[in-house]
Amino acid sequence: MSKKDNAALTPGEKYINWVHNFGRVGIIVIILYMLCMPVITCAVFDCFPPIASVLKGGAGVLALFIPLGISEVLSYTPIVGSACYVTFLTGNVMNLKLPCAINAMKLAKVDQSTEKGDAISTVAVAASSILTICVIAVGVVLAVPLNNSGILQNESVQVATNYMLPALFGGMFLGLLGNGGGETVIRKKLLIPALPALIVLVLGLMGIISSGMEGIAILVMLPVTLLWARFLWKKNIIKVEPNPDRVDPAEEETATEL
Amino acid sequence: MGFKEIASSPLLYGLVIVGILMVAAYAAVFLKKAYGRCLALGFDRKTVNGVIKSSLTFSVVPSISIVIGFLTLSAALGVPWPWWRLSVLGAVGYELMAADMATKGMGYESLAAMAQANDPKVFGAVMFVMTIGIIGGLLFVLVPFGKKLTTGMMKARKSTSTWGVVFSSCFMLTMVAVFLPLMVTGDPVQVAVLATSAVVTVLLGLLIKVTKWAWLNDFVLAITLIVSMVSAVGWNALLH
């Protein structure tokens, strides 16, 4: 893009262009670095594995995780918006980045897929990423004393950690199903997830889908939700109205100070 | 040099530290740019700083659970490689599963058995497999279509028809529609913890309404998470 074209853009458009250009370049650079790591290590230590070993060990992993990775990016990118690059690059999307982004939009009383929602999600996810990198680094430094103390292998700690996702989602889902702090609400919103939830429930009880397949299930259920929501919207069963619970953050702050 | 020596080599430590610093710098640049954008859009500093505070406090507990996953992986794969995999692109569940599947695919009973065999080429194979498996989503969807996906969603939302609002809500609602039934049909402790989390969130919301402690909003997610995880220990003892 020429300087003249760039000057004609609004600040919002310049920001979006920057996010996606920097995001893509950063992702490509880091993916290339990731691929170089095993190459450099194997070259220095002369331990390149036979292709057959990589295929044998990798066939199952690739068959499961490539479609899963694709489905997760397709499903979650519309939720996190332009925070997607830092979200997916730093990983731990379900248990960390997604709740961070949703919580940020709730606290800031903005809706997803808006400029404000995008920007505040990016702040939240980037801050969370830096903290996680630091905590893991501290964990690495303390790895030996932590292991010796046995605290992280304690049964209660293991049990608590096993149930982290439901501990997170109970409150988070309540917020998603409620009115939230955004400018609009959808009347009878609960009808939208009702049909896909029923289908997932039946498929889950039949054992066709189970925990671990959420990414693919979301991708499959998305068209169902969209078609069902379209039907409900066209029939005027669900309606979009101004949010009666919304308090302007500036007004709320003044009221608190008074 | 064997499997264990390579897995703990200074070269690998060096590569990992450089990589992690690159990713941290990437996140820091996004943080700075997005913070400036928030102020330009009319957010006041207090709101944005509150969001950062909330994200940081909430992120501590899940980060500790990642450290637990790291300790499990590092027993077999050394320190640097699991450190790298859990800091960049990965997730605890994925890395443990991928390492296990790669191991069994190569004919070993377990990660520990593979580490015992001490074959350096096996470590090389694990590195390649764990790397290639995770980059699919980014390479095939995010890089080519990320901008279209996000700007398309924004355009849909802005359209004068109210369908845009409904359309953009469908993604989060689909997530709820998939996760809730799968959790509810899972083990009873999961259901109890889910319910506890919802109740704690409601109680905190009421407390904030009554006391007008607006500052508490920043900590609701972190408090809900910790209280619900602790409740899991009690529910587990009661229901199992």
CSV table of C-alpha atoms in Angstrom, one decimal:
chain,number,residue,atom,x,y,z
A,1,MET,CA,0.0,0.0,0.0
A,2,SER,CA,1.4,3.4,-0.9
A,3,LYS,CA,1.9,6.2,1.7
A,4,LYS,CA,-0.7,8.2,-0.2
A,5,ASP,CA,-3.3,5.3,0.1
A,6,ASN,CA,-2.4,4.8,3.8
A,7,ALA,CA,-2.9,8.4,4.6
A,8,ALA,CA,-6.5,8.2,3.2
A,9,LEU,CA,-7.4,5.5,5.7
A,10,THR,CA,-9.3,6.1,8.9
A,11,PRO,CA,-7.4,5.4,12.2
A,12,GLY,CA,-9.6,2.3,12.6
A,13,GLU,CA,-8.6,1.0,9.2
A,14,LYS,CA,-4.9,1.7,9.8
A,15,TYR,CA,-5.1,-0.2,13.1
A,16,ILE,CA,-6.9,-3.2,11.5
A,17,ASN,CA,-4.3,-3.3,8.7
A,18,TRP,CA,-1.5,-3.1,11.1
A,19,VAL,CA,-2.9,-5.9,13.3
A,20,HIS,CA,-3.3,-8.3,10.4
A,21,ASN,CA,0.0,-7.4,8.7
A,22,PHE,CA,2.0,-7.6,11.9
A,23,GLY,CA,0.0,-10.6,13.1
A,24,ARG,CA,0.6,-12.6,9.9
A,25,VAL,CA,4.3,-11.8,9.6
A,26,GLY,CA,4.8,-12.6,13.2
A,27,ILE,CA,3.1,-15.9,12.9
A,28,ILE,CA,5.0,-16.9,9.8
A,29,VAL,CA,8.4,-15.9,11.4
A,30,ILE,CA,7.7,-17.9,14.6
A,31,ILE,CA,6.4,-20.9,12.6
A,32,LEU,CA,9.6,-20.9,10.6
A,33,TYR,CA,11.6,-20.7,13.8
A,34,MET,CA,9.6,-23.5,15.3
A,35,LEU,CA,10.3,-25.7,12.3
A,36,CYS,CA,14.0,-24.7,12.4
A,37,MET,CA,14.4,-25.9,16.0
A,38,PRO,CA,14.2,-29.6,15.3
A,39,VAL,CA,16.2,-29.2,12.1
A,40,ILE,CA,19.1,-27.3,13.9
A,41,THR,CA,19.0,-29.7,16.8
A,42,CYS,CA,19.1,-32.8,14.6
A,43,ALA,CA,21.8,-31.2,12.3
A,44,VAL,CA,24.1,-30.4,15.3
A,45,PHE,CA,23.7,-33.7,17.0
A,46,ASP,CA,23.4,-35.8,13.8
A,47,CYS,CA,20.2,-37.3,14.8
A,48,PHE,CA,17.8,-36.8,11.9
A,49,PRO,CA,15.1,-39.4,12.3
A,50,PRO,CA,14.1,-41.6,9.4
A,51,ILE,CA,11.0,-40.3,7.6
A,52,ALA,CA,9.3,-43.6,8.3
A,53,SER,CA,9.6,-43.0,12.1
A,54,VAL,CA,8.2,-39.5,11.8
A,55,LEU,CA,5.3,-40.8,9.7
A,56,LYS,CA,4.7,-43.7,12.0
A,57,GLY,CA,4.7,-41.6,15.1
A,58,GLY,CA,3.0,-38.7,13.5
A,59,ALA,CA,0.2,-40.2,11.5
A,60,GLY,CA,-2.2,-40.4,14.4
A,61,VAL,CA,-1.2,-37.0,15.7
A,62,LEU,CA,-1.5,-35.3,12.3
A,63,ALA,CA,-4.9,-37.0,11.5
A,64,LEU,CA,-6.4,-35.8,14.8
A,65,PHE,CA,-4.8,-32.4,15.5
A,66,ILE,CA,-4.6,-30.8,12.0
A,67,PRO,CA,-8.5,-30.9,11.6
A,68,LEU,CA,-8.8,-30.0,15.3
A,69,GLY,CA,-6.5,-27.0,14.9
A,70,ILE,CA,-8.3,-25.8,11.8
A,71,SER,CA,-11.7,-26.1,13.5
A,72,GLU,CA,-10.6,-24.3,16.6
A,73,VAL,CA,-9.2,-21.3,14.6
A,74,LEU,CA,-12.4,-21.2,12.5
A,75,SER,CA,-14.6,-21.4,15.6
A,76,TYR,CA,-12.8,-19.1,18.0
A,77,THR,CA,-11.5,-16.3,15.7
A,78,PRO,CA,-14.9,-14.7,15.3
A,79,ILE,CA,-15.2,-14.6,19.1
A,80,VAL,CA,-11.7,-13.1,19.9
A,81,GLY,CA,-11.5,-11.0,16.8
A,82,SER,CA,-8.2,-9.4,15.9
A,83,ALA,CA,-6.8,-10.8,19.2
A,84,CYS,CA,-6.7,-14.1,17.2
A,85,TYR,CA,-3.0,-13.9,16.3
A,86,VAL,CA,-1.6,-13.5,19.9
A,87,THR,CA,-4.4,-15.9,21.1
A,88,PHE,CA,-3.4,-18.8,18.9
A,89,LEU,CA,0.3,-18.2,18.9
A,90,THR,CA,0.6,-18.4,22.7
A,91,GLY,CA,-1.8,-21.3,22.9
A,92,ASN,CA,-3.9,-22.5,25.9
A,93,VAL,CA,-6.9,-21.0,24.1
A,94,MET,CA,-9.9,-22.8,25.8
A,95,ASN,CA,-8.7,-22.6,29.4
A,96,LEU,CA,-7.0,-19.2,29.3
A,97,LYS,CA,-7.2,-16.9,26.3
A,98,LEU,CA,-10.9,-17.3,25.4
A,99,PRO,CA,-12.1,-16.6,29.0
A,100,CYS,CA,-9.7,-13.6,29.2
A,101,ALA,CA,-11.2,-12.1,26.0
A,102,ILE,CA,-14.8,-12.8,27.0
A,103,ASN,CA,-14.2,-11.4,30.5
A,104,ALA,CA,-12.5,-8.3,29.1
A,105,MET,CA,-15.5,-7.5,26.9
A,106,LYS,CA,-17.9,-8.1,29.8
A,107,LEU,CA,-15.9,-5.8,32.1
A,108,ALA,CA,-15.6,-3.1,29.5
A,109,LYS,CA,-19.3,-3.4,28.7
A,110,VAL,CA,-18.7,-3.8,24.9
A,111,ASP,CA,-19.8,-6.4,22.4
A,112,GLN,CA,-17.7,-8.8,20.4
A,113,SER,CA,-17.0,-8.1,16.7
A,114,THR,CA,-16.9,-4.4,17.4
A,115,GLU,CA,-13.8,-2.2,17.3
A,116,LYS,CA,-13.9,-1.7,21.0
A,117,GLY,CA,-14.5,-5.4,21.7
A,118,ASP,CA,-11.5,-6.3,19.4
A,119,ALA,CA,-9.1,-3.8,21.0
A,120,ILE,CA,-10.0,-4.6,24.7
A,121,SER,CA,-9.8,-8.4,23.9
A,122,THR,CA,-6.3,-7.9,22.5
A,123,VAL,CA,-5.2,-6.0,25.6
A,124,ALA,CA,-6.5,-8.8,27.9
A,125,VAL,CA,-5.0,-11.7,25.9
A,126,ALA,CA,-1.6,-10.0,25.4
A,127,ALA,CA,-1.3,-9.3,29.1
A,128,SER,CA,-2.4,-12.8,30.0
A,129,SER,CA,0.2,-14.3,27.5
A,130,ILE,CA,3.1,-12.3,29.0
A,131,LEU,CA,2.1,-13.4,32.6
A,132,THR,CA,1.7,-17.1,31.5
A,133,ILE,CA,5.2,-17.0,29.9
A,134,CYS,CA,6.6,-15.6,33.2
A,135,VAL,CA,4.8,-18.1,35.4
A,136,ILE,CA,6.0,-21.0,33.3
A,137,ALA,CA,9.6,-19.7,33.4
A,138,VAL,CA,9.4,-19.5,37.2
A,139,GLY,CA,8.0,-23.0,37.1
A,140,VAL,CA,11.0,-24.1,35.0
A,141,VAL,CA,13.4,-22.5,37.4
A,142,LEU,CA,11.7,-24.1,40.4
A,143,ALA,CA,11.1,-27.5,38.6
A,144,VAL,CA,13.5,-29.4,40.8
A,145,PRO,CA,12.4,-28.1,44.2
A,146,LEU,CA,8.7,-28.3,43.1
A,147,ASN,CA,9.1,-31.9,42.1
A,148,ASN,CA,10.9,-32.8,45.3
A,149,SER,CA,8.3,-31.0,47.5
A,150,GLY,CA,5.6,-33.1,46.0
A,151,ILE,CA,3.1,-30.2,46.3
A,152,LEU,CA,2.0,-30.3,42.7
A,153,GLN,CA,1.6,-34.0,42.8
A,154,ASN,CA,-0.6,-33.8,45.9
A,155,GLU,CA,-3.9,-35.6,45.2
A,156,SER,CA,-6.1,-32.6,46.0
A,157,VAL,CA,-4.1,-30.3,43.7
A,158,GLN,CA,-4.4,-32.9,40.9
A,159,VAL,CA,-8.2,-33.2,41.5
A,160,ALA,CA,-8.7,-29.4,41.5
A,161,THR,CA,-6.7,-29.1,38.3
A,162,ASN,CA,-8.7,-31.8,36.6
A,163,TYR,CA,-11.9,-29.8,37.0
A,164,MET,CA,-10.5,-26.4,35.9
A,165,LEU,CA,-12.7,-26.2,32.8
A,166,PRO,CA,-16.1,-26.7,34.5
A,167,ALA,CA,-14.9,-24.3,37.2
A,168,LEU,CA,-14.3,-21.7,34.6
A,169,PHE,CA,-17.2,-22.3,32.4
A,170,GLY,CA,-20.1,-22.3,34.9
A,171,GLY,CA,-19.8,-18.6,35.5
A,172,MET,CA,-18.6,-17.7,32.0
A,173,PHE,CA,-21.6,-19.4,30.3
A,174,LEU,CA,-24.0,-17.7,32.7
A,175,GLY,CA,-22.6,-14.4,31.5
A,176,LEU,CA,-22.9,-15.4,27.9
A,177,LEU,CA,-26.5,-16.5,28.2
A,178,GLY,CA,-27.4,-13.3,30.1
A,179,ASN,CA,-27.9,-9.7,28.8
A,180,GLY,CA,-24.3,-8.6,29.3
A,181,GLY,CA,-23.2,-5.0,29.3
A,182,GLY,CA,-23.3,-4.4,25.6
A,183,GLU,CA,-25.6,-1.9,23.8
A,184,THR,CA,-28.2,-4.5,22.6
A,185,VAL,CA,-29.8,-7.6,23.8
A,186,ILE,CA,-31.5,-10.5,22.0
A,187,ARG,CA,-34.9,-11.3,23.5
A,188,LYS,CA,-35.5,-15.0,24.0
A,189,LYS,CA,-31.8,-15.6,23.3
A,190,LEU,CA,-31.8,-18.9,25.0
A,191,LEU,CA,-33.8,-20.4,22.2
A,192,ILE,CA,-30.8,-20.0,19.9
A,193,PRO,CA,-28.5,-22.6,21.5
A,194,ALA,CA,-31.5,-24.8,22.5
A,195,LEU,CA,-31.6,-26.8,19.3
A,196,PRO,CA,-27.9,-27.4,18.8
A,197,ALA,CA,-27.5,-28.2,22.5
A,198,LEU,CA,-30.3,-30.8,22.2
A,199,ILE,CA,-28.5,-32.4,19.2
A,200,VAL,CA,-25.2,-32.4,21.0
A,201,LEU,CA,-26.8,-33.9,24.1
A,202,VAL,CA,-28.3,-36.8,22.0
A,203,LEU,CA,-25.0,-37.4,20.2
A,204,GLY,CA,-23.2,-37.3,23.5
A,205,LEU,CA,-25.5,-39.8,25.1
A,206,MET,CA,-25.2,-42.0,22.1
A,207,GLY,CA,-21.4,-41.8,22.4
A,208,ILE,CA,-20.9,-40.4,19.0
A,209,ILE,CA,-19.2,-37.3,20.4
A,210,SER,CA,-17.4,-36.9,23.6
A,211,SER,CA,-15.1,-34.6,25.6
A,212,GLY,CA,-12.0,-33.7,23.5
A,213,MET,CA,-14.0,-33.3,20.3
A,214,GLU,CA,-15.4,-29.8,21.1
A,215,GLY,CA,-13.5,-28.0,18.4
A,216,ILE,CA,-14.9,-30.2,15.6
A,217,ALA,CA,-18.4,-30.3,17.2
A,218,ILE,CA,-18.5,-26.5,17.3
A,219,LEU,CA,-17.6,-26.4,13.6
A,220,VAL,CA,-20.3,-28.9,12.7
A,221,MET,CA,-23.0,-27.3,14.9
A,222,LEU,CA,-22.2,-23.7,13.7
A,223,PRO,CA,-24.3,-24.0,10.5
A,224,VAL,CA,-27.1,-25.6,12.6
A,225,THR,CA,-27.1,-22.7,15.0
A,226,LEU,CA,-26.9,-20.1,12.2
A,227,LEU,CA,-29.8,-21.6,10.3
A,228,TRP,CA,-31.9,-22.1,13.4
A,229,ALA,CA,-31.2,-18.5,14.6
A,230,ARG,CA,-32.1,-17.2,11.1
A,231,PHE,CA,-35.4,-19.0,11.3
A,232,LEU,CA,-36.2,-17.6,14.7
A,233,TRP,CA,-35.1,-14.1,13.7
A,234,LYS,CA,-37.2,-14.2,10.4
A,235,LYS,CA,-40.3,-15.4,12.3
A,236,ASN,CA,-39.8,-12.6,14.9
A,237,ILE,CA,-39.5,-15.1,17.7
A,238,ILE,CA,-36.2,-13.6,18.7
A,239,LYS,CA,-35.7,-9.8,18.6
A,240,VAL,CA,-32.8,-7.4,19.0
A,241,GLU,CA,-33.5,-4.5,21.4
A,242,PRO,CA,-31.6,-1.9,23.3
A,243,ASN,CA,-30.1,-3.3,26.5
A,244,PRO,CA,-32.2,-2.1,29.5
A,245,ASP,CA,-29.5,-3.2,31.9
A,246,ARG,CA,-26.8,-1.2,30.2
A,247,VAL,CA,-25.1,1.5,32.3
A,248,ASP,CA,-22.7,3.7,30.5
A,249,PRO,CA,-19.3,3.0,32.2
A,250,ALA,CA,-18.7,6.8,32.7
A,251,GLU,CA,-22.1,7.2,34.4
A,252,GLU,CA,-21.4,4.1,36.6
A,253,GLU,CA,-18.1,5.6,37.7
A,254,THR,CA,-19.7,8.9,38.6
A,255,ALA,CA,-22.4,7.1,40.6
A,256,THR,CA,-19.8,5.1,42.5
A,257,GLU,CA,-17.8,8.2,43.3
A,258,LEU,CA,-21.0,10.0,44.6
B,1,MET,CA,25.0,-38.2,22.5
B,2,GLY,CA,21.8,-39.9,23.7
B,3,PHE,CA,18.2,-38.9,23.9
B,4,LYS,CA,18.6,-37.4,27.5
B,5,GLU,CA,21.7,-35.4,26.7
B,6,ILE,CA,20.2,-33.8,23.6
B,7,ALA,CA,16.9,-33.1,25.5
B,8,SER,CA,18.9,-31.2,28.1
B,9,SER,CA,21.6,-29.7,25.9
B,10,PRO,CA,22.6,-26.0,26.1
B,11,LEU,CA,21.8,-25.7,22.4
B,12,LEU,CA,18.2,-26.6,23.0
B,13,TYR,CA,18.0,-24.3,26.0
B,14,GLY,CA,19.4,-21.5,23.9
B,15,LEU,CA,17.0,-22.0,21.0
B,16,VAL,CA,14.0,-22.2,23.4
B,17,ILE,CA,15.0,-19.0,25.4
B,18,VAL,CA,15.4,-17.0,22.1
B,19,GLY,CA,12.0,-18.3,20.8
B,20,ILE,CA,10.2,-17.5,24.0
B,21,LEU,CA,11.7,-14.0,24.1
B,22,MET,CA,10.5,-13.5,20.5
B,23,VAL,CA,6.9,-14.6,21.5
B,24,ALA,CA,6.9,-12.4,24.6
B,25,ALA,CA,8.1,-9.4,22.5
B,26,TYR,CA,5.3,-10.1,20.0
B,27,ALA,CA,2.7,-10.1,22.7
B,28,ALA,CA,4.2,-6.9,24.2
B,29,VAL,CA,3.9,-5.1,20.9
B,30,PHE,CA,0.3,-6.1,20.6
B,31,LEU,CA,-0.4,-5.0,24.1
B,32,LYS,CA,1.1,-1.6,23.5
B,33,LYS,CA,-0.7,-1.0,20.2
B,34,ALA,CA,-4.0,-2.3,21.5
B,35,TYR,CA,-3.8,-0.2,24.7
B,36,GLY,CA,-3.2,2.9,22.6
B,37,ARG,CA,-6.2,1.9,20.3
B,38,CYS,CA,-8.4,1.5,23.4
B,39,LEU,CA,-7.6,5.0,24.6
B,40,ALA,CA,-8.2,6.4,21.1
B,41,LEU,CA,-11.7,4.6,21.0
B,42,GLY,CA,-12.7,6.4,24.2
B,43,PHE,CA,-11.9,3.9,26.9
B,44,ASP,CA,-10.5,5.6,30.0
B,45,ARG,CA,-7.3,4.3,31.5
B,46,LYS,CA,-9.0,3.0,34.6
B,47,THR,CA,-11.2,0.7,32.6
B,48,VAL,CA,-8.3,-0.6,30.5
B,49,ASN,CA,-6.0,-1.0,33.5
B,50,GLY,CA,-8.9,-2.8,35.3
B,51,VAL,CA,-9.2,-5.3,32.4
B,52,ILE,CA,-5.4,-5.9,32.5
B,53,LYS,CA,-5.6,-6.4,36.3
B,54,SER,CA,-8.4,-8.9,35.9
B,55,SER,CA,-6.6,-10.8,33.1
B,56,LEU,CA,-3.5,-11.0,35.2
B,57,THR,CA,-5.1,-12.2,38.4
B,58,PHE,CA,-7.3,-14.7,36.5
B,59,SER,CA,-4.4,-16.1,34.5
B,60,VAL,CA,-2.3,-17.1,37.5
B,61,VAL,CA,-4.3,-20.3,38.4
B,62,PRO,CA,-4.5,-21.7,34.8
B,63,SER,CA,-0.8,-20.9,34.4
B,64,ILE,CA,0.0,-23.0,37.5
B,65,SER,CA,-1.9,-25.9,36.0
B,66,ILE,CA,0.2,-25.5,32.9
B,67,VAL,CA,3.3,-25.8,35.1
B,68,ILE,CA,1.9,-29.1,36.4
B,69,GLY,CA,1.6,-30.3,32.8
B,70,PHE,CA,5.2,-29.2,32.2
B,71,LEU,CA,6.5,-31.2,35.2
B,72,THR,CA,4.8,-34.3,33.8
B,73,LEU,CA,6.3,-33.9,30.3
B,74,SER,CA,9.7,-32.8,31.6
B,75,ALA,CA,10.1,-36.1,33.4
B,76,ALA,CA,10.4,-37.8,30.0
B,77,LEU,CA,11.3,-35.1,27.5
B,78,GLY,CA,13.7,-32.9,29.6
B,79,VAL,CA,13.1,-29.3,30.5
B,80,PRO,CA,13.6,-27.1,27.4
B,81,TRP,CA,11.3,-28.9,24.9
B,82,PRO,CA,8.2,-29.1,27.1
B,83,TRP,CA,8.9,-25.5,28.3
B,84,TRP,CA,8.8,-24.4,24.6
B,85,ARG,CA,5.8,-26.4,23.7
B,86,LEU,CA,3.7,-25.2,26.6
B,87,SER,CA,4.7,-21.5,26.2
B,88,VAL,CA,4.1,-21.3,22.4
B,89,LEU,CA,1.1,-22.6,20.4
B,90,GLY,CA,0.4,-25.6,22.6
B,91,ALA,CA,-2.0,-26.5,25.3
B,92,VAL,CA,-1.4,-28.9,28.2
B,93,GLY,CA,-3.9,-31.5,27.0
B,94,TYR,CA,-2.6,-31.4,23.4
B,95,GLU,CA,1.1,-31.7,24.3
B,96,LEU,CA,0.6,-34.6,26.6
B,97,MET,CA,-1.6,-36.4,24.1
B,98,ALA,CA,0.7,-35.7,21.1
B,99,ALA,CA,3.8,-36.8,22.9
B,100,ASP,CA,2.0,-40.0,24.0
B,101,MET,CA,0.6,-40.8,20.5
B,102,ALA,CA,4.0,-40.1,18.9
B,103,THR,CA,5.6,-42.5,21.4
B,104,LYS,CA,3.1,-45.3,20.8
B,105,GLY,CA,3.2,-44.7,17.1
B,106,MET,CA,7.0,-45.4,17.2
B,107,GLY,CA,6.4,-48.7,19.1
B,108,TYR,CA,7.1,-47.7,22.7
B,109,GLU,CA,4.8,-48.5,25.5
B,110,SER,CA,5.1,-45.0,27.1
B,111,LEU,CA,7.0,-41.8,27.2
B,112,ALA,CA,9.1,-43.1,30.0
B,113,ALA,CA,10.0,-46.3,28.1
B,114,MET,CA,10.9,-44.1,25.1
B,115,ALA,CA,13.2,-42.0,27.2
B,116,GLN,CA,14.8,-45.1,28.7
B,117,ALA,CA,15.7,-46.4,25.3
B,118,ASN,CA,17.8,-43.3,24.9
B,119,ASP,CA,17.8,-43.2,21.1
B,120,PRO,CA,18.7,-39.7,19.9
B,121,LYS,CA,16.7,-40.1,16.6
B,122,VAL,CA,13.6,-40.8,18.6
B,123,PHE,CA,13.9,-37.4,20.3
B,124,GLY,CA,14.3,-35.8,16.8
B,125,ALA,CA,11.2,-37.6,15.6
B,126,VAL,CA,9.2,-36.4,18.7
B,127,MET,CA,10.3,-32.8,18.0
B,128,PHE,CA,9.2,-32.9,14.4
B,129,VAL,CA,5.8,-34.6,15.1
B,130,MET,CA,4.9,-32.3,18.0
B,131,THR,CA,5.8,-29.2,15.9
B,132,ILE,CA,4.1,-30.1,12.6
B,133,GLY,CA,0.9,-31.4,14.3
B,134,ILE,CA,0.1,-28.0,15.9
B,135,ILE,CA,0.7,-25.5,13.1
B,136,GLY,CA,-2.2,-26.7,10.8
B,137,GLY,CA,-4.8,-24.2,12.0
B,138,LEU,CA,-2.5,-21.2,11.8
B,139,LEU,CA,-1.0,-22.1,8.4
B,140,PHE,CA,-4.2,-23.1,6.6
B,141,VAL,CA,-6.8,-20.8,8.2
B,142,LEU,CA,-5.4,-18.0,10.4
B,143,VAL,CA,-2.7,-16.6,8.1
B,144,PRO,CA,-4.8,-16.7,4.8
B,145,PHE,CA,-8.3,-16.0,6.2
B,146,GLY,CA,-7.9,-14.3,9.6
B,147,LYS,CA,-8.5,-10.8,8.3
B,148,LYS,CA,-11.5,-11.9,6.2
B,149,LEU,CA,-13.0,-13.7,9.2
B,150,THR,CA,-12.6,-10.8,11.7
B,151,THR,CA,-13.5,-7.9,9.3
B,152,GLY,CA,-16.4,-10.0,8.0
B,153,MET,CA,-17.8,-10.4,11.5
B,154,MET,CA,-17.4,-6.7,12.2
B,155,LYS,CA,-19.2,-5.8,8.9
B,156,ALA,CA,-22.1,-8.2,9.8
B,157,ARG,CA,-22.4,-6.6,13.2
B,158,LYS,CA,-22.5,-3.1,11.8
B,159,SER,CA,-25.1,-3.8,9.2
B,160,THR,CA,-28.4,-1.9,9.7
B,161,SER,CA,-30.3,-5.1,9.9
B,162,THR,CA,-30.4,-6.6,13.4
B,163,TRP,CA,-29.4,-10.0,11.8
B,164,GLY,CA,-25.8,-8.8,12.2
B,165,VAL,CA,-26.1,-8.8,16.0
B,166,VAL,CA,-27.8,-12.3,16.0
B,167,PHE,CA,-25.2,-13.7,13.6
B,168,SER,CA,-22.2,-12.6,15.6
B,169,SER,CA,-23.8,-14.0,18.8
B,170,CYS,CA,-24.2,-17.4,17.3
B,171,PHE,CA,-20.5,-18.2,17.6
B,172,MET,CA,-20.3,-17.9,21.4
B,173,LEU,CA,-23.8,-19.5,21.8
B,174,THR,CA,-22.6,-22.5,19.7
B,175,MET,CA,-19.7,-22.8,22.1
B,176,VAL,CA,-22.1,-22.9,25.0
B,177,ALA,CA,-24.4,-25.4,23.1
B,178,VAL,CA,-21.5,-27.8,22.6
B,179,PHE,CA,-19.6,-27.6,25.9
B,180,LEU,CA,-22.6,-27.5,28.3
B,181,PRO,CA,-24.3,-30.8,27.2
B,182,LEU,CA,-20.9,-32.6,27.0
B,183,MET,CA,-20.1,-31.5,30.5
B,184,VAL,CA,-23.5,-32.3,31.9
B,185,THR,CA,-23.3,-35.8,30.4
B,186,GLY,CA,-19.9,-36.2,31.9
B,187,ASP,CA,-19.1,-37.3,35.4
B,188,PRO,CA,-21.3,-35.9,38.3
B,189,VAL,CA,-18.4,-34.0,39.9
B,190,GLN,CA,-18.1,-32.0,36.6
B,191,VAL,CA,-21.8,-31.0,36.8
B,192,ALA,CA,-21.4,-30.1,40.5
B,193,VAL,CA,-18.4,-27.9,39.8
B,194,LEU,CA,-20.2,-26.3,36.8
B,195,ALA,CA,-23.1,-25.4,39.1
B,196,THR,CA,-20.8,-24.2,41.9
B,197,SER,CA,-19.1,-21.9,39.4
B,198,ALA,CA,-22.5,-20.4,38.3
B,199,VAL,CA,-23.7,-19.9,41.9
B,200,VAL,CA,-20.4,-18.2,43.0
B,201,THR,CA,-20.6,-15.9,40.0
B,202,VAL,CA,-24.2,-15.0,40.8
B,203,LEU,CA,-23.4,-14.4,44.5
B,204,LEU,CA,-20.4,-12.2,43.7
B,205,GLY,CA,-22.6,-10.2,41.3
B,206,LEU,CA,-25.2,-9.7,44.1
B,207,LEU,CA,-22.4,-8.7,46.5
B,208,ILE,CA,-21.1,-6.1,44.1
B,209,LYS,CA,-24.7,-4.8,43.5
B,210,VAL,CA,-25.4,-4.5,47.3
B,211,THR,CA,-21.9,-3.1,48.4
B,212,LYS,CA,-21.2,-1.1,45.2
B,213,TRP,CA,-17.7,-2.6,45.3
B,214,ALA,CA,-17.0,-2.0,41.6
B,215,TRP,CA,-13.4,-2.9,42.1
B,216,LEU,CA,-14.5,-6.5,42.8
B,217,ASN,CA,-15.6,-6.9,39.2
B,218,ASP,CA,-11.9,-7.2,38.2
B,219,PHE,CA,-11.6,-10.3,40.4
B,220,VAL,CA,-14.8,-12.2,39.8
B,221,LEU,CA,-13.4,-14.6,37.3
B,222,ALA,CA,-10.3,-15.4,39.4
B,223,ILE,CA,-12.4,-15.9,42.6
B,224,THR,CA,-15.0,-18.0,40.8
B,225,LEU,CA,-12.2,-20.2,39.4
B,226,ILE,CA,-10.4,-20.8,42.7
B,227,VAL,CA,-13.5,-21.4,44.8
B,228,SER,CA,-14.9,-23.8,42.2
B,229,MET,CA,-11.7,-25.7,41.8
B,230,VAL,CA,-11.4,-26.0,45.6
B,231,SER,CA,-15.1,-27.2,45.7
B,232,ALA,CA,-14.1,-29.9,43.2
B,233,VAL,CA,-12.0,-31.6,45.9
B,234,GLY,CA,-15.1,-31.7,48.2
B,235,TRP,CA,-17.5,-32.8,45.4
B,236,ASN,CA,-15.0,-35.5,44.3
B,237,ALA,CA,-14.9,-36.9,47.9
B,238,LEU,CA,-18.7,-36.8,48.1
B,239,LEU,CA,-19.7,-38.2,44.8
B,240,HIS,CA,-16.9,-40.7,44.0
